[in-house]
Coordinates of C-alpha atoms in Angstrom, one line a residue:
M1 CA 143.0 114.7 134.7
E2 CA 139.2 114.4 135.2
A3 CA 138.9 118.2 134.9
I4 CA 141.1 118.3 131.8
G5 CA 139.0 115.5 130.3
T6 CA 135.7 117.3 131.0
L7 CA 137.1 120.5 129.5
A8 CA 138.6 118.7 126.4
G9 CA 135.3 116.8 125.8
G10 CA 133.3 120.0 125.8
V11 CA 135.6 121.8 123.5
A12 CA 135.7 118.8 121.2
H13 CA 131.9 118.7 120.8
D14 CA 131.8 122.4 120.0
F15 CA 134.6 122.0 117.5
N16 CA 132.8 119.1 115.9
N17 CA 129.7 121.2 115.4
I18 CA 131.8 123.8 113.6
L19 CA 133.8 121.2 111.6
S20 CA 130.8 119.3 110.2
P21 CA 129.4 122.2 108.0
I22 CA 133.0 123.0 106.8
L23 CA 133.4 119.4 105.5
I24 CA 129.9 119.3 104.0
Q25 CA 130.2 122.6 102.2
T26 CA 133.6 121.7 100.8
E27 CA 132.2 118.4 99.4
L28 CA 129.3 120.4 97.8
A29 CA 131.8 122.9 96.4
K30 CA 133.8 120.0 94.8
L31 CA 130.6 118.5 93.3
S32 CA 129.5 121.9 91.8
L33 CA 132.8 122.3 89.9
P34 CA 134.2 120.4 86.9
Q35 CA 136.7 117.6 87.8
D36 CA 139.5 119.4 86.0
H37 CA 138.9 122.8 87.7
A38 CA 142.0 124.3 89.2
V39 CA 140.3 124.8 92.6
Q40 CA 139.6 121.0 93.0
E41 CA 143.2 120.5 94.3
N42 CA 142.7 123.3 96.9
L43 CA 139.4 121.8 98.1
D44 CA 141.0 118.4 98.4
E45 CA 143.6 119.9 100.8
V46 CA 140.8 121.5 102.8
L47 CA 139.1 118.1 103.1
K48 CA 142.3 116.4 104.0
A49 CA 142.9 118.8 106.8
G50 CA 139.3 118.6 107.9
H51 CA 139.4 114.8 108.2
R52 CA 142.7 115.1 110.2
A53 CA 140.9 117.4 112.6
A54 CA 137.9 115.0 112.8
D55 CA 140.3 112.2 113.8
L56 CA 141.8 114.4 116.5
V57 CA 138.3 115.1 117.8
K58 CA 137.7 111.4 118.1
H59 CA 141.0 111.0 120.1
I60 CA 140.0 113.8 122.4
L61 CA 136.5 112.3 123.0
T62 CA 138.0 108.9 123.7
F63 CA 140.5 110.5 126.1
S64 CA 137.7 112.4 127.9
R65 CA 135.6 109.2 127.9
Q66 CA 132.6 111.1 126.5
E67 CA 132.3 108.8 123.5
K68 CA 131.0 105.5 124.9
Q69 CA 131.5 102.4 122.8
K70 CA 129.4 99.2 122.9
H71 CA 131.1 96.4 124.8
V72 CA 130.8 92.8 123.7
I73 CA 132.3 89.5 124.9
F74 CA 135.1 88.5 122.6
D75 CA 138.4 86.6 122.5
M76 CA 141.3 89.1 122.4
R77 CA 143.6 86.6 120.5
G78 CA 141.9 87.4 117.2
T79 CA 142.3 91.1 117.7
V80 CA 146.0 90.8 118.6
K81 CA 146.8 88.6 115.6
E82 CA 145.0 91.0 113.3
V83 CA 146.9 94.0 114.6
L84 CA 150.3 92.1 114.3
M85 CA 149.5 91.4 110.7
L86 CA 148.9 95.1 110.1
I87 CA 152.0 96.1 112.0
R88 CA 154.2 93.6 110.1
A89 CA 153.2 95.3 106.9
T90 CA 154.0 98.8 108.2
I91 CA 157.3 98.5 110.1
P92 CA 160.8 97.6 108.6
S93 CA 161.3 93.9 107.9
S94 CA 164.6 94.0 109.9
I95 CA 162.5 94.4 113.1
E96 CA 161.6 90.9 114.3
I97 CA 158.2 90.4 115.8
V98 CA 157.9 87.7 118.5
Q99 CA 154.4 86.5 119.4
R100 CA 153.7 84.8 122.7
I101 CA 149.9 84.3 122.5
S102 CA 148.3 81.9 124.8
T103 CA 146.6 78.8 123.3
E104 CA 143.8 79.3 125.8
P105 CA 141.0 81.8 125.1
A106 CA 141.7 85.4 126.3
T107 CA 138.1 86.4 126.7
I108 CA 137.0 89.8 128.0
T109 CA 134.0 92.1 127.8
G110 CA 135.0 95.2 125.9
D111 CA 135.3 97.2 122.7
P112 CA 137.4 95.4 120.1
T113 CA 138.0 98.6 118.2
G114 CA 139.4 100.3 121.3
I115 CA 141.6 97.3 122.1
H116 CA 142.8 97.4 118.4
E117 CA 143.8 101.1 118.8
V118 CA 145.6 100.5 122.1
L119 CA 147.8 97.7 120.6
M120 CA 148.4 99.7 117.4
N121 CA 149.6 102.7 119.4
L122 CA 151.9 100.6 121.6
C123 CA 153.4 98.6 118.7
S124 CA 153.9 101.8 116.6
N125 CA 155.6 103.6 119.4
A126 CA 157.8 100.5 120.1
A127 CA 158.9 100.3 116.4
Q128 CA 159.7 104.0 116.3
A129 CA 161.9 103.6 119.4
M130 CA 164.1 100.9 117.8
D131 CA 167.0 100.9 115.4
E132 CA 166.2 98.6 112.5
M133 CA 168.9 96.0 112.6
G134 CA 168.7 93.3 115.3
S135 CA 165.6 94.9 117.0
V136 CA 162.8 92.8 118.5
L137 CA 159.2 93.7 119.1
Q138 CA 157.6 91.1 121.5
V139 CA 153.8 90.9 122.1
E140 CA 152.5 88.5 124.8
L141 CA 148.9 87.7 125.7
R142 CA 148.0 85.5 128.7
E143 CA 145.6 85.3 131.6
V144 CA 146.9 86.2 135.0
E145 CA 145.6 86.4 138.6
L146 CA 146.1 89.6 140.5
D147 CA 146.1 89.4 144.3
R148 CA 145.2 92.2 146.8
E149 CA 148.9 93.1 147.4
F150 CA 149.6 93.6 143.7
V151 CA 146.6 95.8 142.9
K152 CA 147.5 98.3 145.7
E153 CA 149.6 100.1 143.1
L154 CA 146.8 100.1 140.6
P155 CA 144.0 102.6 141.4
G156 CA 140.5 101.4 140.5
V157 CA 141.7 97.8 139.9
S158 CA 140.3 94.9 142.0
P159 CA 141.9 91.5 142.7
G160 CA 140.9 88.7 140.3
S161 CA 141.4 87.2 136.8
Y162 CA 142.8 89.5 134.1
V163 CA 144.0 89.2 130.5
R164 CA 147.5 90.7 130.3
L165 CA 148.7 92.2 127.1
S166 CA 152.4 93.0 127.1
V167 CA 154.4 94.9 124.4
S168 CA 158.2 95.0 124.7
D169 CA 160.9 96.5 122.6
T170 CA 164.6 96.5 122.5
G171 CA 164.8 100.3 121.8
H172 CA 166.5 103.2 123.5
G173 CA 164.1 103.3 126.5
I174 CA 162.3 106.2 128.1
P175 CA 164.3 108.6 130.2
Q176 CA 163.3 108.6 133.9
E177 CA 162.7 112.3 134.0
V178 CA 159.8 112.0 131.4
I179 CA 158.4 108.5 132.1
G180 CA 155.8 110.0 134.5
R181 CA 154.4 112.2 131.8
I182 CA 154.0 109.8 128.9
F183 CA 150.3 109.3 129.4
D184 CA 149.6 113.1 129.5
P185 CA 147.7 114.4 126.5
Y186 CA 149.8 116.2 123.9
F187 CA 153.1 115.2 125.6
T188 CA 155.6 113.8 123.1
T189 CA 159.3 113.6 122.7
K190 CA 159.0 113.0 118.9
E191 CA 160.0 115.6 116.3
V192 CA 157.4 118.1 115.1
G193 CA 155.1 116.5 112.6
K194 CA 155.8 112.9 113.8
G195 CA 153.2 112.6 116.5
T196 CA 150.4 114.4 118.3
G197 CA 151.2 113.2 121.8
M198 CA 147.7 111.7 122.0
G199 CA 148.5 108.0 121.4
L200 CA 149.3 106.9 124.9
A201 CA 146.7 109.3 126.4
V202 CA 144.0 107.6 124.3
A203 CA 145.3 104.1 125.1
N204 CA 145.2 104.9 128.8
G205 CA 141.7 106.3 128.5
V206 CA 140.5 103.1 126.7
V207 CA 142.1 100.8 129.2
R208 CA 140.6 102.7 132.2
E209 CA 137.2 102.7 130.5
H210 CA 137.5 98.9 130.5
G211 CA 138.2 98.9 134.2
G212 CA 141.8 97.9 133.6
A213 CA 145.3 99.4 134.0
I214 CA 148.4 100.1 132.0
T215 CA 151.9 100.1 133.5
V216 CA 155.3 100.8 132.0
Y217 CA 158.8 99.7 132.9
S218 CA 161.8 101.1 131.0
E219 CA 165.5 101.7 131.4
P220 CA 167.6 103.9 129.0
G221 CA 169.3 101.7 126.5
Q222 CA 167.5 98.6 127.8
G223 CA 164.1 98.9 126.0
T224 CA 160.6 99.3 127.3
T225 CA 157.7 97.1 128.4
F226 CA 154.1 98.0 128.6
H227 CA 151.7 95.7 130.5
V228 CA 148.0 96.3 129.8
L229 CA 145.5 94.5 132.1
F230 CA 141.9 93.8 131.2
P231 CA 139.4 92.2 133.7

């Protein structure tokens, strides 16, 4: 995975250098033509595709951990509540959202934007895995203590105090034959056009960059739970 990350990061930087002049020249071409020119619509499509490519480059750089973000001390409760407000507006109203957020501060040193992306990815995946009627998306945030025995199963994680973010759904679950691959970049079980396979890979990269860990428990037909630990 380290080798793949290094390779992906190098390719992403080179691709970014090619992509930047394409976007700039397309913008200049748009400005040099009348607004009602027939080519404007074609140029808009070029820009749209270019920006999608730029977003993909950001995902790759995050996965490869070559795009370092500034870490600050902040309370995760605000970020979680903000994401849940956004999620509520984007998923069917028939899916119930249950919040179990600690009344005590959940303070970490990290990148709020990265945490935001992790939770958005997990909640979006959970919503897509559920049927609309009678489905429940549960998000829990609390502080936990991890002992030496527990962290044996979590490479790079030391015993101590952690903030645990849990996302559970009542969906169809993840088949055991693929659960070991869900954090691999570009791996997806979604239909063509409905996912890049980078969401969980990026989430895993962000969590590891924070010195934390992400685990998953799932049974077919019984739903899925992701636990994300931040020191």
